[in-house]
Amino acid sequence: MVNSDRPGPGTPIRVFLLDDHEVVRRGVHDLLNDELDITVVEGRPPPSSSP
């Protein structure tokens, strides 16, 4: 049985980063972005909790 929705060899892994600390997001993004088989999906930072 073949599932066409499953990624196969050569298909990059997509990662969505979500963290409220920009330094953490940037660091993890830079580490993962160096890997050939991983694609970091960009997202917006969470809204500020300050008034």
N, CA, C, O and CB atoms as a CASP TS submission, in Angstrom:
PFRMAT TS
TARGET T0000
AUTHOR 0000-0000-0000
METHOD Language model
MODEL 1
PARENT N/A
ATOM      1  N   MET     1       0.851  -1.177   0.000  1.00  0.00           N
ATOM      2  CA  MET     1       0.000   0.000   0.000  1.00  0.00           C
ATOM      3  C   MET     1       0.889   1.230   0.000  1.00  0.00           C
ATOM      4  O   MET     1       1.810   1.333   0.810  1.00  0.00           O
ATOM      5  CB  MET     1      -0.964   0.004   1.220  1.00  0.00           C
ATOM      6  N   VAL     2       0.623   2.154  -0.894  1.00  0.00           N
ATOM      7  CA  VAL     2       1.427   3.365  -1.023  1.00  0.00           C
ATOM      8  C   VAL     2       0.593   4.554  -0.580  1.00  0.00           C
ATOM      9  O   VAL     2      -0.551   4.720  -1.004  1.00  0.00           O
ATOM     10  CB  VAL     2       1.933   3.555  -2.481  1.00  0.00           C
ATOM     11  N   ASN     3       1.181   5.379   0.281  1.00  0.00           N
ATOM     12  CA  ASN     3       0.507   6.593   0.739  1.00  0.00           C
ATOM     13  C   ASN     3       1.197   7.782   0.088  1.00  0.00           C
ATOM     14  O   ASN     3       2.326   8.108   0.454  1.00  0.00           O
ATOM     15  CB  ASN     3       0.530   6.712   2.305  1.00  0.00           C
ATOM     16  N   SER     4       0.549   8.435  -0.864  1.00  0.00           N
ATOM     17  CA  SER     4       1.169   9.532  -1.608  1.00  0.00           C
ATOM     18  C   SER     4       1.325  10.796  -0.767  1.00  0.00           C
ATOM     19  O   SER     4       2.017  11.722  -1.189  1.00  0.00           O
ATOM     20  CB  SER     4       0.353   9.842  -2.842  1.00  0.00           C
ATOM     21  N   ASP     5       0.699  10.862   0.416  1.00  0.00           N
ATOM     22  CA  ASP     5       0.819  12.033   1.275  1.00  0.00           C
ATOM     23  C   ASP     5       2.090  12.009   2.115  1.00  0.00           C
ATOM     24  O   ASP     5       2.481  13.028   2.684  1.00  0.00           O
ATOM     25  CB  ASP     5      -0.385  12.135   2.177  1.00  0.00           C
ATOM     26  N   ARG     6       2.730  10.855   2.192  1.00  0.00           N
ATOM     27  CA  ARG     6       3.948  10.727   3.002  1.00  0.00           C
ATOM     28  C   ARG     6       5.146  11.205   2.198  1.00  0.00           C
ATOM     29  O   ARG     6       5.286  10.863   1.024  1.00  0.00           O
ATOM     30  CB  ARG     6       4.157   9.260   3.470  1.00  0.00           C
ATOM     31  N   PRO     7       6.021  12.003   2.835  1.00  0.00           N
ATOM     32  CA  PRO     7       7.218  12.441   2.118  1.00  0.00           C
ATOM     33  C   PRO     7       8.152  11.274   1.868  1.00  0.00           C
ATOM     34  O   PRO     7       8.254  10.361   2.687  1.00  0.00           O
ATOM     35  CB  PRO     7       7.944  13.537   2.899  1.00  0.00           C
ATOM     36  N   GLY     8       8.820  11.307   0.757  1.00  0.00           N
ATOM     37  CA  GLY     8       9.762  10.252   0.416  1.00  0.00           C
ATOM     38  C   GLY     8      11.188  10.754   0.509  1.00  0.00           C
ATOM     39  O   GLY     8      11.429  11.884   0.932  1.00  0.00           O
ATOM     40  N   PRO     9      12.120   9.927   0.120  1.00  0.00           N
ATOM     41  CA  PRO     9      13.517  10.351   0.125  1.00  0.00           C
ATOM     42  C   PRO     9      13.707  11.576  -0.771  1.00  0.00           C
ATOM     43  O   PRO     9      13.141  11.654  -1.862  1.00  0.00           O
ATOM     44  CB  PRO     9      14.433   9.199  -0.338  1.00  0.00           C
ATOM     45  N   GLY    10      14.489  12.504  -0.308  1.00  0.00           N
ATOM     46  CA  GLY    10      14.723  13.722  -1.074  1.00  0.00           C
ATOM     47  C   GLY    10      13.735  14.832  -0.769  1.00  0.00           C
ATOM     48  O   GLY    10      13.924  15.969  -1.201  1.00  0.00           O
ATOM     49  N   THR    11      12.686  14.515  -0.033  1.00  0.00           N
ATOM     50  CA  THR    11      11.711  15.531   0.349  1.00  0.00           C
ATOM     51  C   THR    11      12.152  16.157   1.669  1.00  0.00           C
ATOM     52  O   THR    11      12.306  15.449   2.665  1.00  0.00           O
ATOM     53  CB  THR    11      10.277  14.922   0.468  1.00  0.00           C
ATOM     54  N   PRO    12      12.358  17.484   1.690  1.00  0.00           N
ATOM     55  CA  PRO    12      12.831  18.103   2.938  1.00  0.00           C
ATOM     56  C   PRO    12      11.778  18.057   4.045  1.00  0.00           C
ATOM     57  O   PRO    12      10.575  18.094   3.791  1.00  0.00           O
ATOM     58  CB  PRO    12      13.236  19.548   2.681  1.00  0.00           C
ATOM     59  N   ILE    13      12.263  17.976   5.258  1.00  0.00           N
ATOM     60  CA  ILE    13      11.400  18.040   6.436  1.00  0.00           C
ATOM     61  C   ILE    13      11.084  19.502   6.683  1.00  0.00           C
ATOM     62  O   ILE    13      11.987  20.337   6.715  1.00  0.00           O
ATOM     63  CB  ILE    13      12.077  17.379   7.695  1.00  0.00           C
ATOM     64  N   ARG    14       9.805  19.819   6.858  1.00  0.00           N
ATOM     65  CA  ARG    14       9.398  21.203   7.111  1.00  0.00           C
ATOM     66  C   ARG    14       9.189  21.393   8.613  1.00  0.00           C
ATOM     67  O   ARG    14       8.477  20.621   9.256  1.00  0.00           O
ATOM     68  CB  ARG    14       8.097  21.562   6.319  1.00  0.00           C
ATOM     69  N   VAL    15       9.825  22.438   9.161  1.00  0.00           N
ATOM     70  CA  VAL    15       9.763  22.718  10.592  1.00  0.00           C
ATOM     71  C   VAL    15       9.230  24.134  10.790  1.00  0.00           C
ATOM     72  O   VAL    15       9.715  25.081  10.170  1.00  0.00           O
ATOM     73  CB  VAL    15      11.164  22.548  11.262  1.00  0.00           C
ATOM     74  N   PHE    16       8.233  24.269  11.656  1.00  0.00           N
ATOM     75  CA  PHE    16       7.692  25.579  12.015  1.00  0.00           C
ATOM     76  C   PHE    16       8.165  25.893  13.426  1.00  0.00           C
ATOM     77  O   PHE    16       7.881  25.142  14.360  1.00  0.00           O
ATOM     78  CB  PHE    16       6.118  25.609  11.916  1.00  0.00           C
ATOM     79  N   LEU    17       8.883  26.995  13.584  1.00  0.00           N
ATOM     80  CA  LEU    17       9.405  27.384  14.890  1.00  0.00           C
ATOM     81  C   LEU    17       8.455  28.358  15.563  1.00  0.00           C
ATOM     82  O   LEU    17       8.000  29.331  14.962  1.00  0.00           O
ATOM     83  CB  LEU    17      10.804  28.007  14.757  1.00  0.00           C
ATOM     84  N   LEU    18       8.169  28.073  16.818  1.00  0.00           N
ATOM     85  CA  LEU    18       7.313  28.959  17.591  1.00  0.00           C
ATOM     86  C   LEU    18       7.870  29.041  18.998  1.00  0.00           C
ATOM     87  O   LEU    18       7.854  28.061  19.743  1.00  0.00           O
ATOM     88  CB  LEU    18       5.836  28.465  17.599  1.00  0.00           C
ATOM     89  N   ASP    19       8.361  30.210  19.355  1.00  0.00           N
ATOM     90  CA  ASP    19       8.899  30.437  20.691  1.00  0.00           C
ATOM     91  C   ASP    19       8.776  31.919  20.979  1.00  0.00           C
ATOM     92  O   ASP    19       8.877  32.739  20.067  1.00  0.00           O
ATOM     93  CB  ASP    19      10.388  29.950  20.814  1.00  0.00           C
ATOM     94  N   ASP    20       8.557  32.273  22.245  1.00  0.00           N
ATOM     95  CA  ASP    20       8.391  33.686  22.569  1.00  0.00           C
ATOM     96  C   ASP    20       9.720  34.399  22.792  1.00  0.00           C
ATOM     97  O   ASP    20       9.733  35.593  23.091  1.00  0.00           O
ATOM     98  CB  ASP    20       7.529  33.832  23.796  1.00  0.00           C
ATOM     99  N   HIS    21      10.833  33.692  22.652  1.00  0.00           N
ATOM    100  CA  HIS    21      12.154  34.300  22.796  1.00  0.00           C
ATOM    101  C   HIS    21      12.820  34.376  21.426  1.00  0.00           C
ATOM    102  O   HIS    21      13.120  33.351  20.814  1.00  0.00           O
ATOM    103  CB  HIS    21      13.035  33.493  23.795  1.00  0.00           C
ATOM    104  N   GLU    22      13.046  35.586  20.956  1.00  0.00           N
ATOM    105  CA  GLU    22      13.612  35.772  19.624  1.00  0.00           C
ATOM    106  C   GLU    22      15.004  35.146  19.508  1.00  0.00           C
ATOM    107  O   GLU    22      15.348  34.593  18.464  1.00  0.00           O
ATOM    108  CB  GLU    22      13.681  37.258  19.288  1.00  0.00           C
ATOM    109  N   VAL    23      15.793  35.227  20.560  1.00  0.00           N
ATOM    110  CA  VAL    23      17.143  34.652  20.528  1.00  0.00           C
ATOM    111  C   VAL    23      17.074  33.141  20.308  1.00  0.00           C
ATOM    112  O   VAL    23      17.871  32.585  19.552  1.00  0.00           O
ATOM    113  CB  VAL    23      17.902  34.968  21.840  1.00  0.00           C
ATOM    114  N   VAL    24      16.131  32.485  20.960  1.00  0.00           N
ATOM    115  CA  VAL    24      15.961  31.038  20.789  1.00  0.00           C
ATOM    116  C   VAL    24      15.530  30.735  19.360  1.00  0.00           C
ATOM    117  O   VAL    24      16.088  29.847  18.716  1.00  0.00           O
ATOM    118  CB  VAL    24      14.923  30.479  21.798  1.00  0.00           C
ATOM    119  N   ARG    25      14.533  31.474  18.861  1.00  0.00           N
ATOM    120  CA  ARG    25      14.053  31.257  17.494  1.00  0.00           C
ATOM    121  C   ARG    25      15.176  31.419  16.484  1.00  0.00           C
ATOM    122  O   ARG    25      15.334  30.591  15.587  1.00  0.00           O
ATOM    123  CB  ARG    25      12.915  32.223  17.166  1.00  0.00           C
ATOM    124  N   ARG    26      15.953  32.480  16.627  1.00  0.00           N
ATOM    125  CA  ARG    26      17.046  32.727  15.675  1.00  0.00           C
ATOM    126  C   ARG    26      18.106  31.639  15.751  1.00  0.00           C
ATOM    127  O   ARG    26      18.596  31.171  14.724  1.00  0.00           O
ATOM    128  CB  ARG    26      17.686  34.092  15.939  1.00  0.00           C
ATOM    129  N   GLY    27      18.461  31.236  16.969  1.00  0.00           N
ATOM    130  CA  GLY    27      19.481  30.201  17.135  1.00  0.00           C
ATOM    131  C   GLY    27      19.063  28.872  16.547  1.00  0.00           C
ATOM    132  O   GLY    27      19.828  28.242  15.816  1.00  0.00           O
ATOM    133  N   VAL    28      17.851  28.442  16.862  1.00  0.00           N
ATOM    134  CA  VAL    28      17.350  27.160  16.334  1.00  0.00           C
ATOM    135  C   VAL    28      17.184  27.261  14.819  1.00  0.00           C
ATOM    136  O   VAL    28      17.503  26.317  14.096  1.00  0.00           O
ATOM    137  CB  VAL    28      15.993  26.768  17.008  1.00  0.00           C
ATOM    138  N   HIS    29      16.694  28.386  14.342  1.00  0.00           N
ATOM    139  CA  HIS    29      16.544  28.597  12.903  1.00  0.00           C
ATOM    140  C   HIS    29      17.891  28.446  12.202  1.00  0.00           C
ATOM    141  O   HIS    29      17.994  27.748  11.194  1.00  0.00           O
ATOM    142  CB  HIS    29      15.944  29.989  12.616  1.00  0.00           C
ATOM    143  N   ASP    30      18.917  29.097  12.732  1.00  0.00           N
ATOM    144  CA  ASP    30      20.230  29.033  12.102  1.00  0.00           C
ATOM    145  C   ASP    30      20.794  27.614  12.115  1.00  0.00           C
ATOM    146  O   ASP    30      21.400  27.183  11.135  1.00  0.00           O
ATOM    147  CB  ASP    30      21.193  29.982  12.802  1.00  0.00           C
ATOM    148  N   LEU    31      20.603  26.888  13.209  1.00  0.00           N
ATOM    149  CA  LEU    31      21.083  25.506  13.280  1.00  0.00           C
ATOM    150  C   LEU    31      20.374  24.610  12.267  1.00  0.00           C
ATOM    151  O   LEU    31      21.016  23.840  11.552  1.00  0.00           O
ATOM    152  CB  LEU    31      20.885  24.951  14.690  1.00  0.00           C
ATOM    153  N   LEU    32      19.050  24.716  12.213  1.00  0.00           N
ATOM    154  CA  LEU    32      18.279  23.861  11.311  1.00  0.00           C
ATOM    155  C   LEU    32      18.479  24.258   9.854  1.00  0.00           C
ATOM    156  O   LEU    32      18.478  23.404   8.968  1.00  0.00           O
ATOM    157  CB  LEU    32      16.799  23.920  11.665  1.00  0.00           C
ATOM    158  N   ASN    33      18.650  25.542   9.611  1.00  0.00           N
ATOM    159  CA  ASN    33      18.789  26.034   8.248  1.00  0.00           C
ATOM    160  C   ASN    33      20.066  25.524   7.582  1.00  0.00           C
ATOM    161  O   ASN    33      20.148  25.487   6.355  1.00  0.00           O
ATOM    162  CB  ASN    33      18.773  27.550   8.240  1.00  0.00           C
ATOM    163  N   ASP    34      21.051  25.134   8.369  1.00  0.00           N
ATOM    164  CA  ASP    34      22.295  24.590   7.824  1.00  0.00           C
ATOM    165  C   ASP    34      22.146  23.159   7.327  1.00  0.00           C
ATOM    166  O   ASP    34      23.001  22.665   6.592  1.00  0.00           O
ATOM    167  CB  ASP    34      23.380  24.648   8.867  1.00  0.00           C
ATOM    168  N   GLU    35      21.068  22.488   7.722  1.00  0.00           N
ATOM    169  CA  GLU    35      20.832  21.107   7.298  1.00  0.00           C
ATOM    170  C   GLU    35      20.175  21.086   5.916  1.00  0.00           C
ATOM    171  O   GLU    35      19.229  21.831   5.662  1.00  0.00           O
ATOM    172  CB  GLU    35      19.945  20.362   8.330  1.00  0.00           C
ATOM    173  N   LEU    36      20.674  20.245   5.043  1.00  0.00           N
ATOM    174  CA  LEU    36      20.163  20.203   3.669  1.00  0.00           C
ATOM    175  C   LEU    36      18.761  19.614   3.566  1.00  0.00           C
ATOM    176  O   LEU    36      18.006  19.964   2.659  1.00  0.00           O
ATOM    177  CB  LEU    36      21.101  19.405   2.803  1.00  0.00           C
ATOM    178  N   ASP    37      18.405  18.719   4.494  1.00  0.00           N
ATOM    179  CA  ASP    37      17.113  18.036   4.384  1.00  0.00           C
ATOM    180  C   ASP    37      16.047  18.642   5.294  1.00  0.00           C
ATOM    181  O   ASP    37      15.012  18.019   5.529  1.00  0.00           O
ATOM    182  CB  ASP    37      17.278  16.568   4.711  1.00  0.00           C
ATOM    183  N   ILE    38      16.289  19.859   5.812  1.00  0.00           N
ATOM    184  CA  ILE    38      15.315  20.525   6.682  1.00  0.00           C
ATOM    185  C   ILE    38      15.019  21.916   6.128  1.00  0.00           C
ATOM    186  O   ILE    38      15.935  22.671   5.802  1.00  0.00           O
ATOM    187  CB  ILE    38      15.844  20.615   8.151  1.00  0.00           C
ATOM    188  N   THR    39      13.745  22.245   6.025  1.00  0.00           N
ATOM    189  CA  THR    39      13.304  23.571   5.615  1.00  0.00           C
ATOM    190  C   THR    39      12.583  24.213   6.788  1.00  0.00           C
ATOM    191  O   THR    39      11.628  23.648   7.322  1.00  0.00           O
ATOM    192  CB  THR    39      12.383  23.504   4.356  1.00  0.00           C
ATOM    193  N   VAL    40      13.036  25.386   7.188  1.00  0.00           N
ATOM    194  CA  VAL    40      12.391  26.106   8.280  1.00  0.00           C
ATOM    195  C   VAL    40      11.293  26.974   7.681  1.00  0.00           C
ATOM    196  O   VAL    40      11.548  27.804   6.809  1.00  0.00           O
ATOM    197  CB  VAL    40      13.423  26.970   9.090  1.00  0.00           C
ATOM    198  N   VAL    41      10.071  26.772   8.159  1.00  0.00           N
ATOM    199  CA  VAL    41       8.928  27.541   7.698  1.00  0.00           C
ATOM    200  C   VAL    41       8.868  28.804   8.547  1.00  0.00           C
ATOM    201  O   VAL    41       8.813  28.739   9.775  1.00  0.00           O
ATOM    202  CB  VAL    41       7.591  26.712   7.792  1.00  0.00           C
ATOM    203  N   GLU    42       8.878  29.936   7.890  1.00  0.00           N
ATOM    204  CA  GLU    42       8.889  31.207   8.609  1.00  0.00           C
ATOM    205  C   GLU    42       7.510  31.519   9.176  1.00  0.00           C
ATOM    206  O   GLU    42       6.486  31.244   8.550  1.00  0.00           O
ATOM    207  CB  GLU    42       9.351  32.342   7.688  1.00  0.00           C
ATOM    208  N   GLY    43       7.505  32.084  10.342  1.00  0.00           N
ATOM    209  CA  GLY    43       6.274  32.500  10.985  1.00  0.00           C
ATOM    210  C   GLY    43       6.479  33.851  11.632  1.00  0.00           C
ATOM    211  O   GLY    43       7.609  34.323  11.754  1.00  0.00           O
ATOM    212  N   ARG    44       5.417  34.458  12.036  1.00  0.00           N
ATOM    213  CA  ARG    44       5.523  35.742  12.720  1.00  0.00           C
ATOM    214  C   ARG    44       5.781  35.509  14.195  1.00  0.00           C
ATOM    215  O   ARG    44       5.292  34.532  14.763  1.00  0.00           O
ATOM    216  CB  ARG    44       4.246  36.587  12.518  1.00  0.00           C
ATOM    217  N   PRO    45       6.557  36.410  14.833  1.00  0.00           N
ATOM    218  CA  PRO    45       6.743  36.285  16.270  1.00  0.00           C
ATOM    219  C   PRO    45       5.418  36.543  16.974  1.00  0.00           C
ATOM    220  O   PRO    45       4.561  37.246  16.438  1.00  0.00           O
ATOM    221  CB  PRO    45       7.833  37.262  16.773  1.00  0.00           C
ATOM    222  N   PRO    46       5.237  35.982  18.169  1.00  0.00           N
ATOM    223  CA  PRO    46       3.986  36.207  18.886  1.00  0.00           C
ATOM    224  C   PRO    46       3.841  37.684  19.262  1.00  0.00           C
ATOM    225  O   PRO    46       4.843  38.383  19.416  1.00  0.00           O
ATOM    226  CB  PRO    46       3.923  35.322  20.149  1.00  0.00           C
ATOM    227  N   PRO    47       2.606  38.164  19.409  1.00  0.00           N
ATOM    228  CA  PRO    47       2.405  39.562  19.770  1.00  0.00           C
ATOM    229  C   PRO    47       3.012  39.876  21.131  1.00  0.00           C
ATOM    230  O   PRO    47       3.054  39.025  22.019  1.00  0.00           O
ATOM    231  CB  PRO    47       0.921  39.900  19.771  1.00  0.00           C
ATOM    232  N   SER    48       3.473  41.091  21.276  1.00  0.00           N
ATOM    233  CA  SER    48       4.080  41.517  22.539  1.00  0.00           C
ATOM    234  C   SER    48       3.030  41.578  23.626  1.00  0.00           C
ATOM    235  O   SER    48       1.893  41.982  23.385  1.00  0.00           O
ATOM    236  CB  SER    48       4.769  42.882  22.388  1.00  0.00           C
ATOM    237  N   SER    49       3.424  41.170  24.840  1.00  0.00           N
ATOM    238  CA  SER    49       2.464  41.200  25.956  1.00  0.00           C
ATOM    239  C   SER    49       2.486  42.535  26.687  1.00  0.00           C
ATOM    240  O   SER    49       1.715  42.752  27.622  1.00  0.00           O
ATOM    241  CB  SER    49       2.763  40.073  26.942  1.00  0.00           C
ATOM    242  N   SER    50       3.392  43.445  26.248  1.00  0.00           N
ATOM    243  CA  SER    50       3.439  44.757  26.901  1.00  0.00           C
ATOM    244  C   SER    50       2.320  45.634  26.396  1.00  0.00           C
ATOM    245  O   SER    50       1.923  45.507  25.238  1.00  0.00           O
ATOM    246  CB  SER    50       4.790  45.441  26.666  1.00  0.00           C
ATOM    247  N   PRO    51       1.789  46.532  27.236  1.00  0.00           N
ATOM    248  CA  PRO    51       0.653  47.382  26.824  1.00  0.00           C
ATOM    249  C   PRO    51       1.026  48.417  25.820  1.00  0.00           C
ATOM    250  O   PRO    51       0.175  49.195  25.390  1.00  0.00           O
ATOM    251  CB  PRO    51       0.054  48.060  28.002  1.00  0.00           C
TER
END
